[in-house]
Amino acid sequence: MDDLLAELRTWLGDALPKWKAKWNGDTSWDALCDWQRMMAEGKWATASWPLKYGGRGLGTMDVLAIEDVVAASGAPQIPGMIGLKNVAPTLMKFGNEEQQKSVARIGSTDEVWCQGFSEPGAGSDLASLRTRAVIDGDEFVINGQKVWTSNGMHASHMQLLARTDPDAPKHKGISAITLSMKTPGVEVRPIKQINGGAEFAEVFFTDVRVPVANLLGPLHEGWMVTMTTLGHERAGVAVFAGRLEQRIRGLIEEVAKRDVRVSPVVSDELAEMYVEARVLGAMARQMLNKIAQGGTPGSEQSVIKMVWSELSQRVDTVVMGLAGIEGVTGENNSATLGYLSARSATIAAGTSDIVKNIIGDRVLGLPRD
Amino acid sequence: MKNATTTEAERAEFRASVRDYLTNASPETRVRAVIDSGTGLDASTWKGLAADLGVAGLLIPEEFGGQGMGMAEMAVALEEAARALAVVPLLSSSVLSTLAIQLTGDEEAFKKYLPGLADGSEIMAFAGLDGAGTHTLARDETYWGLYGTKTAVLNAGIASRFLVVASTPDGTGLFVVDGDAGGVVVNPQDALDLTRPTALVTFEGTEGTRIGGDFTDGLKSLRSFGRIATSAELLGMSERLMEISVDYAKTREQFGKPIGAFQAIKHRCSEMFAHVESMRAAVAAASLVQPEDTAALHEQALVVKAYCARFAPWVAEATIQVHGGIGFTWEHVAHLYLRRVKTDEVLFGDALSCRDELQQILGLTA
Ligand SMILES: Cc1cc2nc3c(=O)[nH]c(=O)nc-3n(C[C@H](O)[C@H](O)[C@H](O)COP(=O)(O)OP(=O)(O)OC[C@H]3O[C@@H](n4cnc5c(N)ncnc54)[C@H](O)[C@@H]3O)c2cc1C
């Protein structure tokens, strides 16, 4: 592992200045994609992928160590995370030969993927989704609407969930389908977010025709295929937990250096968050150790997601509070944006209420409502 | 004392055997009978736990008759004993007194006192929990004479010796006092925790044997171990309370369905689970710290206690809420846990005072 990280540091020492020189402070989508391309060529962005897909076949612990070194180097965020972390592993597992060709292109950002799951009428109750895909000869004909699609404006492709059997029980009649966003009948509209950005979009489907070969996994088994995808998303929460611990340490160091002491109430709030972050970090490390020893994380994933989302939100609220009047005058924009953006932590990838339902129902075996 | 010498699997096995034993030896009926007897000790359970299962000597090196283990193993025993509400002096004798002696580094004292502690045949009480309110003075004339009063001395009524922390002309000292020494007055207190009686112990010129030299650092480390130990107890009790609540939520019906189907109850249970899992991770992390790395030990101990002392009472209170009226009765077990939880909460500092110390370590306060 030490050799690996040394190699990575050397690589970063060379690649990062090159990228910076080329883009000169530009952090546009294209600039970020260029960085991802370099990271994929170096097999760093794709380190968890098996060798035959252009990865390094590394386990979770190595990948986390890599991500830590990359984050510490001040490298920019990789834009195609959804593709790298969620879609690609699903394609590797369920995709046919044609679909698997996308994997390499996801690494290089030649393809940017989004996930079309949520609908206006189907959020927490995702399985009630109504976008239809009807088989007509050797094509699916798709009609309906998706919403809150992250990366929707930049995406070239989508992993879609659509209802293929309206008569089956709701979890059983859904299929996963891959498609190009350029397919006629697909219309993407940006949605302006609370933080002013437009990272997610709504996507409309009007008589969109794609080959039946675009089916991902078995017909009507899209729920199972998607749960696999979401599983990848949730395992990553341990990483977030580790970063949150670092972030709180950093925040406290910064506050401690100030000339003027914060009030005892704020100081105690910081200590309280520190305690919770340390405990969360310990829990995340336990989960990662379990993975490292070949185990599969179970309930701890949900617990970490719940604790992380609420604590990270609280940190941004405190940072906003520390900014005082500057948080509302635009003078401390990072505090303001952080505060606004953090609202999504308890909504995206399952709201906190839903996570508590899941723990109650599946872990504790409480009766369903 | 060492760092963990066992593997996680071995600790799980150890846990299973302790739980198995306590399920039979210390069921709730037994706990209540011992409480009613007023003896403050479940002698047969203590013998089984201390001698047969070797729990009393976990933290004692093998050469002095112990198991040569560390805090990771003791945490398991503490969790299980608290979970069973066992009326045994595990914390006061096998953790606090045992470690206090070892922290003096006084080999003579090890030989003299540790073997008796290791098999549980001797029970010692630690008199030095409290900071403010009492003052103990030792003077070196012809012997060390102790003057002053110690409060909250756990298991004082059943101890054959006391370990007394006292200030001396040359700093803080640790003294061993025989239970029947002259000038010792033990006044039982009306302790909240019915499973672990406390007493006000007054020394009126009582002769003490000083062990080791300056005990300032020793006491600091002892407080850290105390924080980890009480956190382990809080974890064990919280876990049991969560199980009791979940079971009740599955069976108690109102409005034609089990109350656990209502989200207000379900989410409360899920939050209990999240806190229990968090406590488990925190106790594991703290009990695996290398004891020699005192800075890490103190910090980890503050973190784990700040967490457990805040959320274990929350779990205990939520348990009562989930149970409604029956949770407010003497017959229900919830209050027996609540009482012990609230006691462990304040021993070695509650969440607020732990955070206060953390703020200093973090440089937030002077
Ligand atoms: C930043 C961001 C990015 C996203 N990216 C994507 C994406 O890329 N692709 C995608 O498909 N989706 C995406 N989503 C959508 C996300 O998955 C949904 O917003 C989420 O599942 C909640 O669904 P909803 O918005 O319809 O809210 P609703 O389900 O309507 O929930 C509204 C409120 O009701 C509560 N509620 C609902 N049901 C219950 C229940 N049974 N018990 C208790 N409370 C309940 C919720 O907790 C919430 O507080 C994203 C969302 C955000 C914020």
PDB file of C-alpha atoms and ligand atoms in Angstrom, chain A residues 115 117-118 123-124 147-150 200 344 347-349 351 353-354 357, chain B residues 263, ligand 1:
ATOM      1  CA  GLN A 115     -29.607   7.939 -12.871  1.00  0.00           C
ATOM      2  CA  PHE A 117     -35.092   7.000 -10.817  1.00  0.00           C
ATOM      3  CA  SER A 118     -37.155   9.631  -8.968  1.00  0.00           C
ATOM      4  CA  GLY A 123     -39.606   9.810  -4.443  1.00  0.00           C
ATOM      5  CA  SER A 124     -39.350   8.011  -1.141  1.00  0.00           C
ATOM      6  CA  VAL A 147     -36.970  14.512 -11.778  1.00  0.00           C
ATOM      7  CA  TRP A 148     -34.055  15.520  -9.514  1.00  0.00           C
ATOM      8  CA  THR A 149     -31.705  13.829 -11.964  1.00  0.00           C
ATOM      9  CA  SER A 150     -28.195  14.739 -10.811  1.00  0.00           C
ATOM     10  CA  PHE A 200     -30.013  18.381 -11.268  1.00  0.00           C
ATOM     11  CA  SER A 344     -29.736  17.910   0.635  1.00  0.00           C
ATOM     12  CA  ILE A 347     -32.932  14.133   1.398  1.00  0.00           C
ATOM     13  CA  ALA A 348     -30.781  12.669  -1.372  1.00  0.00           C
ATOM     14  CA  ALA A 349     -30.333   8.881  -1.527  1.00  0.00           C
ATOM     15  CA  THR A 351     -34.426  10.863   3.450  1.00  0.00           C
ATOM     16  CA  ASP A 353     -37.159   9.535   7.852  1.00  0.00           C
ATOM     17  CA  ILE A 354     -36.912   6.748   5.317  1.00  0.00           C
ATOM     18  CA  ASN A 357     -38.042   3.385   8.682  1.00  0.00           C
TER      19      ASN A 357
ATOM     20  CA  GLN B 263     -43.457   6.085  13.307  1.00  0.00           C
TER      21      GLN B 263
HETATM   22  C1  LIG C   1     -29.231  16.893  -4.330  1.00  0.00           C
HETATM   23  C2  LIG C   1     -30.133  15.794  -4.764  1.00  0.00           C
HETATM   24  C3  LIG C   1     -29.732  14.956  -5.774  1.00  0.00           C
HETATM   25  C4  LIG C   1     -30.576  13.945  -6.217  1.00  0.00           C
HETATM   26  N1  LIG C   1     -30.156  13.151  -7.261  1.00  0.00           N
HETATM   27  C5  LIG C   1     -31.001  12.217  -7.759  1.00  0.00           C
HETATM   28  C6  LIG C   1     -30.654  11.467  -8.918  1.00  0.00           C
HETATM   29  O1  LIG C   1     -29.562  11.629  -9.459  1.00  0.00           O
HETATM   30  N2  LIG C   1     -31.524  10.581  -9.410  1.00  0.00           N
HETATM   31  C7  LIG C   1     -32.730  10.364  -8.812  1.00  0.00           C
HETATM   32  O2  LIG C   1     -33.471   9.535  -9.320  1.00  0.00           O
HETATM   33  N3  LIG C   1     -33.114  11.069  -7.726  1.00  0.00           N
HETATM   34  C8  LIG C   1     -32.280  11.996  -7.192  1.00  0.00           C
HETATM   35  N4  LIG C   1     -32.666  12.739  -6.095  1.00  0.00           N
HETATM   36  C9  LIG C   1     -33.996  12.523  -5.551  1.00  0.00           C
HETATM   37  C10 LIG C   1     -34.046  11.900  -4.172  1.00  0.00           C
HETATM   38  O3  LIG C   1     -33.749  10.540  -4.226  1.00  0.00           O
HETATM   39  C11 LIG C   1     -35.463  12.165  -3.624  1.00  0.00           C
HETATM   40  O4  LIG C   1     -35.601  13.562  -3.473  1.00  0.00           O
HETATM   41  C12 LIG C   1     -35.717  11.496  -2.308  1.00  0.00           C
HETATM   42  O5  LIG C   1     -35.767  10.103  -2.444  1.00  0.00           O
HETATM   43  C13 LIG C   1     -37.031  12.002  -1.657  1.00  0.00           C
HETATM   44  O6  LIG C   1     -38.102  11.937  -2.531  1.00  0.00           O
HETATM   45  P1  LIG C   1     -39.061  13.194  -2.753  1.00  0.00           P
HETATM   46  O7  LIG C   1     -38.190  14.326  -3.109  1.00  0.00           O
HETATM   47  O8  LIG C   1     -40.111  12.818  -3.682  1.00  0.00           O
HETATM   48  O9  LIG C   1     -39.681  13.506  -1.342  1.00  0.00           O
HETATM   49  P2  LIG C   1     -40.931  12.774  -0.691  1.00  0.00           P
HETATM   50  O10 LIG C   1     -40.772  11.309  -0.812  1.00  0.00           O
HETATM   51  O11 LIG C   1     -42.178  13.367  -1.191  1.00  0.00           O
HETATM   52  O12 LIG C   1     -40.731  13.172   0.808  1.00  0.00           O
HETATM   53  C14 LIG C   1     -41.206  14.393   1.386  1.00  0.00           C
HETATM   54  C15 LIG C   1     -41.114  14.283   2.880  1.00  0.00           C
HETATM   55  O13 LIG C   1     -41.960  13.219   3.337  1.00  0.00           O
HETATM   56  C16 LIG C   1     -41.244  12.290   4.100  1.00  0.00           C
HETATM   57  N5  LIG C   1     -41.748  10.939   3.865  1.00  0.00           N
HETATM   58  C17 LIG C   1     -42.077  10.360   2.693  1.00  0.00           C
HETATM   59  N6  LIG C   1     -42.471   9.096   2.885  1.00  0.00           N
HETATM   60  C18 LIG C   1     -42.386   8.856   4.216  1.00  0.00           C
HETATM   61  C19 LIG C   1     -42.627   7.736   5.036  1.00  0.00           C
HETATM   62  N7  LIG C   1     -43.034   6.556   4.549  1.00  0.00           N
HETATM   63  N8  LIG C   1     -42.408   7.866   6.362  1.00  0.00           N
HETATM   64  C20 LIG C   1     -41.971   9.049   6.881  1.00  0.00           C
HETATM   65  N9  LIG C   1     -41.743  10.133   6.162  1.00  0.00           N
HETATM   66  C21 LIG C   1     -41.925  10.038   4.834  1.00  0.00           C
HETATM   67  C22 LIG C   1     -39.806  12.436   3.623  1.00  0.00           C
HETATM   68  O14 LIG C   1     -38.892  11.994   4.603  1.00  0.00           O
HETATM   69  C23 LIG C   1     -39.718  13.918   3.371  1.00  0.00           C
HETATM   70  O15 LIG C   1     -39.455  14.582   4.561  1.00  0.00           O
HETATM   71  C24 LIG C   1     -31.849  13.755  -5.622  1.00  0.00           C
HETATM   72  C25 LIG C   1     -32.243  14.607  -4.594  1.00  0.00           C
HETATM   73  C26 LIG C   1     -31.407  15.619  -4.162  1.00  0.00           C
HETATM   74  C27 LIG C   1     -31.873  16.515  -3.069  1.00  0.00           C
END
